[in-house]
Short mmCIF file of C-alpha atoms in Angstrom, two decimals:
data_model
loop_
_atom_site.label_atom_id
_atom_site.label_comp_id
_atom_site.label_asym_id
_atom_site.label_seq_id
_atom_site.Cartn_x
_atom_site.Cartn_y
_atom_site.Cartn_z
CA UNK A 194 27.18 -2.96 -0.92
CA UNK A 195 25.22 0.71 -1.94
CA UNK A 196 28.69 1.71 -3.43
CA UNK A 197 26.71 3.55 -6.73
CA UNK A 198 24.68 4.82 -3.70
CA UNK A 199 23.35 8.45 -4.77
CA UNK A 200 21.66 11.12 -4.40
CA UNK A 201 20.73 14.19 -5.47
CA UNK A 202 20.69 17.63 -2.84
CA UNK A 203 17.37 17.66 -0.53
CA UNK A 204 16.74 21.45 -2.26
CA UNK A 205 16.13 18.95 -5.59
CA UNK A 206 13.74 16.04 -3.72
CA UNK A 207 10.70 17.43 -4.32
CA UNK A 208 7.73 16.57 -7.19
CA UNK A 209 8.71 20.04 -9.14
CA UNK A 210 12.03 19.20 -9.75
CA UNK A 211 11.70 16.02 -10.94
CA UNK A 212 9.01 16.55 -13.04
CA UNK A 213 11.06 19.59 -14.57
CA UNK A 214 13.94 17.48 -14.21
CA UNK A 215 13.34 14.85 -16.53
CA UNK A 216 10.97 17.67 -19.10
CA UNK A 217 14.17 19.10 -19.72
CA UNK A 218 16.12 16.01 -20.19
CA UNK A 219 14.49 14.34 -22.33
CA UNK A 220 10.45 16.35 -22.88
CA UNK A 221 9.50 13.48 -25.60
CA UNK A 222 10.21 10.24 -24.07
CA UNK A 223 7.27 8.62 -22.89
CA UNK A 224 6.25 8.68 -19.19
CA UNK A 225 2.63 7.21 -18.40
CA UNK A 226 1.36 5.40 -20.50
CA UNK A 227 -1.99 3.10 -20.15
CA UNK A 228 -5.01 1.85 -22.15
CA UNK A 229 -6.28 5.60 -23.11
CA UNK A 230 -3.66 7.92 -21.94
CA UNK A 231 0.09 8.30 -22.77
CA UNK A 232 1.23 11.42 -21.19
CA UNK A 233 5.07 12.40 -22.57
CA UNK A 234 7.73 13.45 -19.33
CA UNK A 235 6.69 17.53 -21.22
CA UNK A 236 3.77 16.75 -21.81
CA UNK A 237 3.33 15.78 -17.68
CA UNK A 238 4.73 18.72 -16.14
CA UNK A 239 2.82 21.42 -18.37
CA UNK A 240 -0.84 19.30 -17.97
CA UNK A 241 -0.29 18.90 -14.36
CA UNK A 242 0.47 22.44 -14.41
CA UNK A 243 -2.67 22.92 -16.31
CA UNK A 244 -4.39 20.48 -13.18
CA UNK A 245 -2.84 22.71 -10.49
CA UNK A 246 -3.59 25.80 -12.23
CA UNK A 247 -8.50 24.72 -12.61
CA UNK A 248 -7.68 23.41 -9.17
CA UNK A 249 -7.01 27.11 -8.24
CA UNK A 250 -9.38 28.56 -10.03
CA UNK A 251 -12.01 25.70 -8.46
CA UNK A 252 -10.64 27.66 -5.12
CA UNK A 253 -8.33 24.03 -4.15
CA UNK A 254 -4.65 26.45 -2.31
CA UNK A 255 -1.86 26.08 -0.93
CA UNK A 256 -2.15 23.38 2.29
CA UNK A 257 -5.71 22.25 1.56
CA UNK A 258 -6.14 18.47 1.98
CA UNK A 259 -7.48 16.93 -1.14
CA UNK A 260 -8.58 12.62 -1.02
CA UNK A 261 -8.04 10.91 -3.89
CA UNK A 262 -9.73 7.76 -5.04
CA UNK A 263 -9.54 7.48 -8.73
CA UNK A 264 -8.68 3.86 -10.13
CA UNK A 265 -6.15 2.89 -11.95
CA UNK A 266 -4.64 5.11 -15.30
CA UNK A 267 -3.40 7.83 -15.53
CA UNK A 268 -5.36 10.25 -14.70
CA UNK A 269 -4.30 9.25 -11.33
CA UNK A 270 -0.84 10.25 -11.29
CA UNK A 271 -2.36 13.28 -12.67
CA UNK A 272 -4.55 15.18 -10.61
CA UNK A 273 -1.15 13.32 -7.82
CA UNK A 274 0.87 15.66 -9.66
CA UNK A 275 -1.08 18.45 -10.17
CA UNK A 276 -2.02 18.94 -6.62
CA UNK A 277 2.01 18.59 -5.59
CA UNK A 278 2.80 21.57 -8.26
CA UNK A 279 -0.57 23.80 -6.72
CA UNK A 280 1.38 22.91 -3.05
CA UNK A 281 -1.85 20.90 -1.71
CA UNK A 282 -1.92 17.70 -0.10
CA UNK A 283 -2.86 13.98 -1.55
CA UNK A 284 -4.80 12.08 0.89
CA UNK A 285 -4.92 8.21 -1.64
CA UNK A 286 -7.72 6.27 -0.35
CA UNK A 287 -8.11 2.91 -0.93
CA UNK A 288 -10.96 2.19 -3.22
CA UNK A 289 -12.34 -0.91 -0.67
CA UNK A 290 -12.68 1.86 1.76
CA UNK A 291 -16.62 2.39 2.55
CA UNK A 292 -18.15 2.99 5.89
CA UNK A 293 -17.28 4.21 8.57
CA UNK A 294 -13.93 3.20 7.59
CA UNK A 295 -13.59 6.17 4.58
CA UNK A 296 -15.40 8.81 7.63
CA UNK A 297 -12.37 8.03 10.01
CA UNK A 298 -10.37 8.96 7.08
CA UNK A 299 -12.81 11.79 6.04
CA UNK A 300 -12.39 13.01 10.14
CA UNK A 301 -9.41 12.74 10.80
CA UNK A 302 -7.35 14.24 7.35
CA UNK A 303 -9.68 17.25 7.26
CA UNK A 304 -9.79 17.26 3.50
CA UNK A 305 -11.59 19.97 1.64
CA UNK A 306 -11.63 18.37 -1.16
CA UNK A 307 -12.53 14.52 -3.06
CA UNK A 308 -11.37 14.39 -6.41
CA UNK A 309 -12.90 9.96 -7.35
CA UNK A 310 -13.86 8.16 -9.83
CA UNK A 311 -17.69 8.54 -10.39
CA UNK A 312 -19.16 4.65 -9.66
CA UNK A 313 -17.29 6.25 -5.58
CA UNK A 314 -18.59 9.59 -5.30
CA UNK A 315 -21.98 7.75 -3.58
CA UNK A 316 -19.60 6.50 -0.20
CA UNK A 317 -19.10 10.35 0.19
CA UNK A 318 -22.39 10.98 0.69
CA UNK A 319 -23.60 10.56 4.39
CA UNK A 320 -20.45 11.99 5.55
CA UNK A 321 -20.64 15.50 2.98
CA UNK A 322 -22.94 17.37 6.14
CA UNK A 323 -20.40 15.50 9.89
CA UNK A 324 -16.62 16.89 7.75
CA UNK A 325 -15.01 20.13 6.49
CA UNK A 326 -15.62 18.32 2.26
CA UNK A 327 -17.04 21.25 0.40
CA UNK A 328 -17.08 19.70 -3.38
CA UNK A 329 -16.68 16.82 -5.16
CA UNK A 330 -14.49 16.64 -8.50
CA UNK A 331 -15.17 13.44 -10.16
CA UNK A 332 -15.06 11.37 -13.32
CA UNK A 333 -17.17 9.98 -14.79
CA UNK A 334 -20.42 10.31 -15.64
CA UNK A 335 -22.39 10.54 -12.40
CA UNK A 336 -25.70 11.73 -11.03
CA UNK A 337 -26.99 14.85 -11.52
CA UNK A 338 -28.28 15.11 -7.86
CA UNK A 339 -25.45 14.60 -5.03
CA UNK A 340 -25.10 16.30 -1.64
CA UNK A 341 -21.98 18.01 -2.37
CA UNK A 342 -21.12 20.66 -5.80
CA UNK A 343 -19.02 18.35 -8.51
CA UNK A 344 -16.98 19.24 -10.42
CA UNK A 345 -16.32 17.04 -14.15
CA UNK A 346 -12.58 16.09 -13.90
CA UNK A 347 -12.40 16.93 -17.86
CA UNK A 348 -13.23 20.02 -16.92
CA UNK A 349 -9.96 19.40 -14.16
CA UNK A 350 -8.06 18.28 -15.86
CA UNK A 351 -4.72 20.00 -17.61
CA UNK A 352 -7.22 23.16 -18.78
CA UNK A 353 -6.95 25.49 -16.48
CA UNK A 354 -3.91 28.42 -16.80
CA UNK A 355 -0.50 26.87 -15.93
CA UNK A 356 0.74 27.56 -12.66
CA UNK A 357 3.41 25.67 -10.02
CA UNK A 358 4.25 26.09 -6.68
CA UNK A 359 7.76 24.82 -5.25
CA UNK A 360 7.08 22.75 -2.14
CA UNK A 361 10.60 22.61 -0.53
CA UNK A 362 11.69 19.34 0.48
CA UNK A 363 10.77 19.84 4.16
CA UNK A 364 7.31 20.74 2.49
CA UNK A 365 4.56 17.60 3.32
CA UNK A 366 3.48 16.20 0.23
CA UNK A 367 0.71 13.45 1.32
CA UNK A 368 -1.32 12.12 4.23
CA UNK A 369 -1.10 7.72 3.52
CA UNK A 370 -3.38 5.80 5.31
CA UNK A 371 -2.40 3.03 6.87
CA UNK A 372 -3.51 -0.42 6.99
CA UNK A 373 -4.67 0.36 10.43
CA UNK A 374 -2.76 -3.03 11.62
CA UNK A 375 -2.97 -2.10 15.63
CA UNK A 376 -5.87 0.15 15.39
CA UNK A 377 -7.71 2.79 13.44
CA UNK A 378 -5.05 3.49 10.81
CA UNK A 379 -3.68 6.18 11.01
CA UNK A 380 -2.63 9.29 8.36
CA UNK A 381 1.60 8.72 7.93
CA UNK A 382 2.03 13.12 7.22
CA UNK A 383 4.78 12.72 4.38
CA UNK A 384 6.72 15.48 3.27
CA UNK A 385 7.97 15.81 -0.31
CA UNK A 386 12.66 14.60 1.22
CA UNK A 387 10.43 11.37 2.33
CA UNK A 388 8.30 10.61 -0.41
CA UNK A 389 11.18 10.84 -3.07
CA UNK A 390 13.68 8.82 -0.61
CA UNK A 391 11.14 6.49 -0.91
CA UNK A 392 10.93 5.90 -4.14
CA UNK A 393 14.06 6.69 -5.21
CA UNK A 394 15.11 3.76 -7.85
CA UNK A 395 19.33 4.18 -6.82
CA UNK A 396 19.49 2.31 -3.26
CA UNK A 397 18.06 -1.53 -5.03
CA UNK A 398 19.34 -0.45 -8.60
CA UNK A 399 16.08 -0.58 -10.30
CA UNK A 400 14.04 0.78 -12.47
CA UNK A 401 17.06 3.14 -15.43
CA UNK A 402 16.11 5.38 -17.82
CA UNK A 403 16.74 2.59 -19.95
CA UNK A 404 13.24 0.17 -18.36
CA UNK A 405 9.44 0.67 -19.46
CA UNK A 406 8.35 -0.33 -15.61
CA UNK A 407 5.00 -2.23 -14.65
CA UNK A 408 3.11 -1.16 -11.91
CA UNK A 409 1.34 -4.28 -10.46
CA UNK A 410 -0.55 -2.02 -7.42
CA UNK A 411 -2.72 -0.25 -6.94
CA UNK A 412 -1.34 3.31 -7.49
CA UNK A 413 -3.24 3.91 -3.54
CA UNK A 414 -1.14 1.44 -1.95
CA UNK A 415 2.72 3.15 -1.60
CA UNK A 416 4.19 0.39 -2.92
CA UNK A 417 2.21 1.15 -6.36
CA UNK A 418 2.00 4.81 -5.52
CA UNK A 419 6.67 5.50 -4.53
CA UNK A 420 8.15 2.73 -6.22
CA UNK A 421 5.68 2.98 -8.98
CA UNK A 422 4.80 5.80 -10.16
CA UNK A 423 7.24 7.83 -8.26
CA UNK A 424 10.28 5.77 -8.92
CA UNK A 425 9.85 5.69 -12.41
CA UNK A 426 9.83 8.75 -13.36
CA UNK A 427 12.42 10.03 -10.96
CA UNK A 428 14.62 7.36 -13.17
CA UNK A 429 13.54 8.98 -16.57
CA UNK A 430 11.61 5.55 -17.43
CA UNK A 431 8.28 4.60 -18.59
CA UNK A 432 5.72 3.29 -16.53
CA UNK A 433 2.90 1.26 -17.40
CA UNK A 434 -0.31 1.39 -15.26
CA UNK A 435 -2.66 -1.39 -15.92
CA UNK A 436 -6.33 -1.24 -14.52
CA UNK A 437 -5.42 -4.61 -11.77
CA UNK A 438 -3.01 -6.83 -12.21
CA UNK A 439 -4.39 -10.20 -14.11
CA UNK A 440 -2.10 -13.11 -13.41
CA UNK A 441 -3.64 -14.72 -17.13
CA UNK A 442 -2.83 -10.84 -18.21
CA UNK A 443 0.49 -10.61 -16.21
CA UNK A 444 3.22 -11.59 -19.53
CA UNK A 445 0.98 -11.17 -22.47
CA UNK A 446 0.65 -7.27 -21.23
CA UNK A 447 4.19 -7.38 -20.86
CA UNK A 448 5.15 -8.38 -24.15
CA UNK A 449 2.74 -5.41 -25.45
CA UNK A 450 4.35 -2.91 -24.13
CA UNK A 451 8.41 -4.49 -23.71
CA UNK A 452 8.52 -3.74 -20.06
CA UNK A 453 11.17 -4.63 -18.06
CA UNK A 454 10.93 -4.47 -14.73
CA UNK A 455 8.24 -4.35 -12.34
CA UNK A 456 7.24 -4.44 -8.37
CA UNK A 457 5.33 -7.98 -6.86
CA UNK A 458 4.06 -8.79 -4.31
CA UNK A 459 4.47 -12.23 -3.00
CA UNK A 460 1.03 -13.57 -4.06
CA UNK A 461 1.53 -12.04 -6.88
CA UNK A 462 4.41 -14.31 -7.98
CA UNK A 463 2.82 -17.74 -6.95
CA UNK A 464 -0.04 -16.57 -8.73
CA UNK A 465 2.81 -16.47 -11.01
CA UNK A 466 4.41 -19.80 -10.69
CA UNK A 467 0.94 -21.42 -9.99
CA UNK A 468 0.27 -21.48 -14.45
CA UNK A 469 1.45 -23.90 -16.44
CA UNK A 470 5.54 -23.63 -17.39
CA UNK A 471 6.03 -23.29 -20.89
CA UNK A 472 9.92 -23.26 -23.40
CA UNK A 473 9.27 -19.60 -24.43
CA UNK A 474 9.08 -18.47 -20.01
CA UNK A 475 12.36 -16.65 -20.73
CA UNK A 476 11.83 -15.27 -23.52
CA UNK A 477 9.51 -11.83 -21.65
CA UNK A 478 10.77 -9.20 -21.95
CA UNK A 479 11.16 -8.77 -18.36
CA UNK A 480 14.44 -8.86 -17.05
CA UNK A 481 14.20 -7.22 -13.19
CA UNK A 482 12.20 -6.92 -10.41
CA UNK A 483 11.66 -6.06 -6.93
CA UNK A 484 9.82 -8.80 -5.39
CA UNK A 485 8.80 -8.31 -0.95
CA UNK A 486 8.33 -10.35 1.06
CA UNK A 487 11.30 -12.12 0.04
CA UNK A 488 10.37 -16.27 0.39
CA UNK A 489 10.56 -19.61 -0.87
CA UNK A 490 10.24 -19.53 -4.00
CA UNK A 491 11.20 -16.57 -5.04
CA UNK A 492 14.64 -18.69 -6.52
CA UNK A 493 12.03 -21.06 -8.45
CA UNK A 494 10.06 -17.77 -9.67
CA UNK A 495 13.12 -15.70 -11.27
CA UNK A 496 15.20 -18.95 -12.52
CA UNK A 497 11.99 -20.38 -14.67
CA UNK A 498 10.94 -16.66 -16.17
CA UNK A 499 15.22 -15.80 -16.51
CA UNK A 500 14.93 -12.51 -14.46
CA UNK A 501 17.11 -10.80 -11.45
CA UNK A 502 15.51 -9.62 -8.13
CA UNK A 503 15.99 -6.79 -5.75
CA UNK A 504 13.98 -6.80 -2.29
CA UNK A 505 13.84 -4.23 0.25
CA UNK A 506 11.88 -3.26 3.47
CA UNK A 507 9.43 -0.17 3.09
CA UNK A 508 6.76 1.41 5.89
CA UNK A 509 4.70 4.48 5.04
CA UNK A 510 6.29 5.61 8.28
CA UNK A 511 9.93 4.50 7.30
CA UNK A 512 10.16 5.46 3.96
CA UNK A 513 12.53 2.34 2.38
CA UNK A 514 15.15 2.44 4.80
CA UNK A 515 17.11 -1.87 4.19
CA UNK A 516 17.26 -3.36 0.50
CA UNK A 517 18.18 -6.09 -0.90
CA UNK A 518 19.60 -4.52 -4.12
CA UNK A 519 20.77 -6.49 -7.50
CA UNK A 520 23.30 -8.71 -7.49
CA UNK A 521 22.83 -9.58 -3.98
CA UNK A 522 22.24 -13.19 -2.61
CA UNK A 523 17.78 -13.02 -1.71
CA UNK A 524 17.29 -15.26 1.55
CA UNK A 525 14.37 -15.90 2.62
CA UNK A 526 12.60 -13.29 4.56
CA UNK A 527 15.52 -11.16 4.05
CA UNK A 528 14.55 -7.13 4.53
CA UNK A 529 17.79 -6.64 3.33
CA UNK A 530 21.41 -3.74 4.77
CA UNK A 531 19.95 -0.35 5.85
CA UNK A 532 20.91 2.27 2.82
CA UNK A 533 24.06 4.15 3.44
CA UNK A 534 20.85 7.49 4.83
CA UNK A 535 19.27 5.64 6.75
CA UNK A 536 20.61 3.65 10.82
CA UNK A 537 18.92 0.56 11.93
CA UNK A 538 18.92 -1.71 15.20
CA UNK A 539 16.85 -4.78 16.90
CA UNK A 540 16.68 -4.11 20.72
CA UNK A 541 14.54 -4.96 23.11
CA UNK A 542 10.98 -4.14 25.56
CA UNK A 543 13.40 -1.45 26.94
CA UNK A 544 14.94 -0.61 23.87
CA UNK A 545 18.17 -2.07 24.18
CA UNK A 546 19.95 -3.70 21.36
CA UNK A 547 19.73 -7.03 21.44
CA UNK A 548 22.30 -9.35 20.61
CA UNK A 549 23.58 -10.11 17.60
CA UNK A 550 21.02 -13.15 15.82
CA UNK A 551 18.54 -12.73 18.14
CA UNK A 552 14.86 -11.16 18.22
CA UNK A 553 14.09 -7.85 18.54
CA UNK A 554 12.10 -4.84 17.25
CA UNK A 555 12.87 -3.42 14.44
CA UNK A 556 14.21 0.79 14.94
CA UNK A 557 15.34 3.13 12.10
CA UNK A 558 16.01 6.37 11.65
CA UNK A 559 16.98 9.06 8.83
CA UNK A 560 20.86 10.28 8.62
CA UNK A 561 19.36 13.37 7.12
CA UNK A 562 16.17 16.11 8.08
CA UNK A 563 12.21 15.27 6.25
CA UNK A 564 13.27 11.67 5.36
CA UNK A 565 11.04 10.79 7.57
CA UNK A 566 7.21 11.07 8.35
CA UNK A 567 6.14 14.20 10.49
CA UNK A 568 4.26 12.37 12.47
CA UNK A 569 0.51 11.47 12.82
CA UNK A 570 -2.21 13.22 11.21
CA UNK A 571 -4.85 14.18 14.60
CA UNK A 572 -2.70 11.55 17.04
CA UNK A 573 -0.06 12.80 18.52
CA UNK A 574 -0.82 10.09 20.81
CA UNK A 575 0.38 7.55 18.85
CA UNK A 576 3.60 9.58 16.84
CA UNK A 577 5.13 9.69 20.39
CA UNK A 578 4.37 6.00 21.28
CA UNK A 579 5.50 5.35 16.69
CA UNK A 580 8.67 7.37 17.28
CA UNK A 581 10.59 7.46 21.34
CA UNK A 582 14.11 7.61 21.74
CA UNK A 583 15.17 8.90 19.11
CA UNK A 584 14.16 5.86 17.04
CA UNK A 585 10.83 4.64 15.44
CA UNK A 586 9.69 1.88 16.18
CA UNK A 587 7.81 -0.48 13.46
CA UNK A 588 6.84 -3.14 15.39
CA UNK A 589 8.49 -6.08 12.92
CA UNK A 590 9.81 -9.07 15.02
CA UNK A 591 13.52 -9.79 13.02
CA UNK A 592 16.70 -10.59 13.04
CA UNK A 593 20.63 -10.31 11.89
CA UNK A 594 22.35 -12.96 10.65
CA UNK A 595 25.82 -12.90 12.07
CA UNK A 596 27.31 -14.94 8.28
CA UNK A 597 26.51 -10.62 6.11
CA UNK A 598 25.13 -8.85 8.71
CA UNK A 599 21.72 -8.53 7.00
CA UNK A 600 18.33 -8.59 8.10
CA UNK A 601 15.94 -11.29 8.91
CA UNK A 602 11.88 -10.65 8.78
CA UNK A 603 10.40 -13.07 11.40
CA UNK A 604 7.65 -11.97 12.38
CA UNK A 605 5.03 -8.76 12.65
CA UNK A 606 4.75 -7.84 16.56
CA UNK A 607 1.55 -6.58 16.07
CA UNK A 608 -2.12 -8.62 14.23
CA UNK A 609 -1.22 -7.39 11.70
CA UNK A 610 -2.24 -10.27 8.52
CA UNK A 611 -1.14 -9.62 5.11
CA UNK A 612 -2.92 -10.95 2.74
CA UNK A 613 -2.21 -11.31 -1.08
CA UNK A 614 -0.22 -8.19 -0.47
CA UNK A 615 -2.78 -5.27 1.51
CA UNK A 616 -1.76 -5.15 5.36
CA UNK A 617 -5.68 -6.37 7.54
CA UNK A 618 -6.08 -5.01 10.40
CA UNK A 619 -7.75 -7.92 12.08
CA UNK A 620 -8.12 -4.28 14.65
CA UNK A 621 -10.73 -3.36 11.74
CA UNK A 622 -12.53 -6.61 11.15
CA UNK A 623 -13.43 -7.66 14.88
CA UNK A 624 -15.18 -4.65 14.73
CA UNK A 625 -17.27 -5.36 12.09
CA UNK A 626 -17.93 -7.90 12.94
CA UNK A 627 -18.24 -7.64 16.89
CA UNK A 628 -21.48 -4.77 15.89
CA UNK A 629 -22.88 -8.41 14.52
CA UNK A 630 -26.16 -7.95 16.92
CA UNK A 631 -25.75 -12.43 17.44
CA UNK A 632 -22.05 -11.31 18.71
CA UNK A 633 -20.58 -11.30 21.86
CA UNK A 634 -16.77 -10.86 20.57
CA UNK A 635 -14.67 -11.82 18.58
CA UNK A 636 -10.46 -12.57 17.61
CA UNK A 637 -9.09 -12.40 13.79
CA UNK A 638 -6.30 -14.05 13.21
CA UNK A 639 -3.35 -15.05 10.27
CA UNK A 640 -3.24 -18.51 8.61
CA UNK A 641 -1.17 -19.38 6.80
CA UNK A 642 -1.93 -19.89 2.82
CA UNK A 643 0.10 -21.18 -0.15
CA UNK A 644 -0.86 -19.03 -2.18
CA UNK A 645 -2.52 -15.86 -0.41
CA UNK A 646 0.28 -15.34 2.14
CA UNK A 647 -1.83 -15.79 4.67
CA UNK A 648 -6.01 -16.07 4.96
CA UNK A 649 -8.28 -14.13 7.20
CA UNK A 650 -9.66 -17.07 10.81
CA UNK A 651 -12.48 -15.12 12.35
CA UNK A 652 -13.27 -16.58 15.80
CA UNK A 653 -16.89 -15.20 16.89
CA UNK A 654 -18.58 -16.04 20.09
CA UNK A 655 -22.35 -16.10 19.84
CA UNK A 656 -25.46 -15.90 21.69
CA UNK A 657 -26.20 -18.95 23.15
CA UNK A 658 -29.45 -19.03 21.41
CA UNK A 659 -28.88 -17.81 17.44
CA UNK A 660 -29.17 -19.40 14.38
CA UNK A 661 -25.95 -17.18 13.26
CA UNK A 662 -24.12 -19.45 10.10
CA UNK A 663 -20.95 -18.87 8.43
CA UNK A 664 -22.63 -17.30 4.67
CA UNK A 665 -25.30 -14.70 7.22
CA UNK A 666 -21.96 -13.30 8.46
CA UNK A 667 -21.00 -13.35 5.33
CA UNK A 668 -23.18 -11.73 3.84
CA UNK A 669 -23.33 -9.00 6.82
CA UNK A 670 -19.63 -8.71 6.62
CA UNK A 671 -19.34 -7.33 2.79
CA UNK A 672 -21.24 -4.62 3.43
CA UNK A 673 -19.56 -3.57 5.86
CA UNK A 674 -15.70 -4.53 4.94
CA UNK A 675 -13.41 -3.67 2.05
CA UNK A 676 -13.53 -7.27 -0.32
CA UNK A 677 -10.71 -8.13 1.06
CA UNK A 678 -10.86 -7.80 4.53
CA UNK A 679 -13.88 -10.75 4.32
CA UNK A 680 -12.98 -13.81 6.32
CA UNK A 681 -12.17 -16.93 4.40
CA UNK A 682 -12.34 -18.48 7.69
CA UNK A 683 -14.52 -18.94 10.31
CA UNK A 684 -14.89 -20.12 13.42
CA UNK A 685 -18.75 -19.77 16.01
CA UNK A 686 -18.23 -20.66 20.20
CA UNK A 687 -19.89 -20.07 22.96
CA UNK A 688 -17.27 -19.98 25.64
CA UNK A 689 -15.27 -16.51 26.92
CA UNK A 690 -11.51 -16.83 25.24
CA UNK A 691 -8.66 -17.36 26.98
CA UNK A 692 -7.03 -14.08 27.89
CA UNK A 693 -3.78 -12.56 29.43
CA UNK A 694 -3.69 -10.87 33.05
CA UNK A 695 -4.41 -7.60 31.75
CA UNK A 696 -7.05 -9.39 29.95
CA UNK A 697 -6.10 -9.45 25.71
CA UNK A 698 -7.54 -11.94 23.96
CA UNK A 699 -4.54 -15.55 23.45
CA UNK A 700 -3.91 -15.11 20.23
CA UNK A 701 -1.27 -16.82 20.12
CA UNK A 702 -3.22 -20.17 21.47
CA UNK A 703 -6.50 -18.92 17.78
CA UNK A 704 -2.59 -19.61 15.68
CA UNK A 705 -1.79 -22.03 16.74
CA UNK A 706 -5.57 -24.19 16.34
CA UNK A 707 -5.17 -22.86 13.07
CA UNK A 708 -8.28 -23.66 10.83
CA UNK A 709 -9.56 -26.51 12.75
CA UNK A 710 -13.00 -26.61 13.05
CA UNK A 711 -13.89 -23.44 10.91
CA UNK A 712 -16.46 -23.40 7.85
CA UNK A 713 -14.17 -22.39 4.49
CA UNK A 714 -16.14 -20.21 2.91
CA UNK A 715 -14.27 -21.05 -0.84
CA UNK A 716 -15.41 -24.69 0.38
CA UNK A 717 -18.53 -23.70 0.34
CA UNK A 718 -18.06 -22.78 -3.61
CA UNK A 719 -18.45 -18.31 -2.71
CA UNK A 720 -16.71 -15.75 -3.37
CA UNK A 721 -15.94 -11.79 -2.50
CA UNK A 722 -15.31 -9.71 -4.61
CA UNK A 723 -15.68 -5.92 -4.85
CA UNK A 724 -20.09 -6.27 -5.77
CA UNK A 725 -20.78 -8.96 -2.77
CA UNK A 726 -20.97 -13.01 -2.92
CA UNK A 727 -20.20 -14.71 -5.95
CA UNK A 728 -22.37 -18.03 -5.10
CA UNK A 729 -21.05 -21.74 -6.35
CA UNK A 730 -17.68 -20.46 -8.24
CA UNK A 731 -14.75 -20.99 -9.31
CA UNK A 732 -11.03 -19.57 -8.92
CA UNK A 733 -9.55 -17.14 -6.17
CA UNK A 734 -11.11 -15.37 -3.72
#
């Protein structure tokens, strides 16, 4: 299964060592490209070192924590690698975060510097006084006045005296925030070796040095960050970074850059399949894709476009410990077999192994040091809860097939909702809804959806005399939540939820009722975009 699996020694599993290997092996080969920029491997190392030098001149020091809130482009990787070569700690931030969600990241990360697009800078204005933030490095035109001292990104981008601090494999490379599926987002302390192990393409068998890899996922997301950019650089491939994934532009972009490999989430596959079939579908340059999850439509997608597929299981905390490599059968909801460098088990509530075929919680641990998370930033209690009895507890329910020992994902044990590749915290959505003056309580669950995987259903207990309706609550929530978290379905009720003996809401009962009687914003011709509500509009929502 993993006959060709081989990793370099731990000492070589760092960003600095990876960039140096690439620059030495193929300095003139294109490493990163977007619609505006192109960097060879030699230029990538040089520009990253000069960016590190410029950051050092500004006072950013080794170990400093730096928030990175960039859109998708080559400069994201340049900022990330510059921080790594300085020995600073990169903290990628979801570009949809604002308000309380962004404040939580700022407060718990201990960041002193922000590197952000100019259009995100106002979100930090109200947060600057409550944190250790002392400067903002801004890409794009910005106002002359702000709550933080502003440095232009163009004065930092590859403009300093070349500098490099060679982190060891056990140094902290970043703090990557989870989606907060069972509470507030947690900052995962990520070592250099952990980041390398998450990203290494060798377990899947793709990409290779011959590939042009289409990085469809946002770079703040571990899928775009690690499985996209870093995996391509480790392989010596070329990574193409579009501004965003677009169903209508995807195949044209693939053809234009001659992409041969891509990483896609389930919603992307569904949207691409929804386009009219063509006799030229199999003429694409794309040859291999990594897909997660494997669904009932995966085979249809691969056959229609003449593509090979691979898959696996990864999490911010645990790297990518299970894989379905190229050439293996793609079974719906399968997450593969443990890589040679990780162990995996399925256990009951007492952490005892369950019988083969029974459902339990997936727990994993590494066979090498420093290749799993170093804990949660500013949250030792949750670190101890997740990492107990010498195993990391994923919170995912799985079973193992008797036929071949492959692990099958059954359900999330937490209240996570996965919509179009984004993990959504029901806790965060409920907190936003409950802040409304007319709301008594709320419960948020995921409901199945053919296109999006899941959609968000909010059941809201309101005061008896309220005039609050679905549109009114929606107008309130678009200012409180990232667009992808805003519920599609809202059902108002006037009595409290049925609860367990411990007082927890019986969400299993709410899921069984589903969307019956719920207001549907799609039926009301309302879309939610990054910019707010759009009325009387068709298209994905």
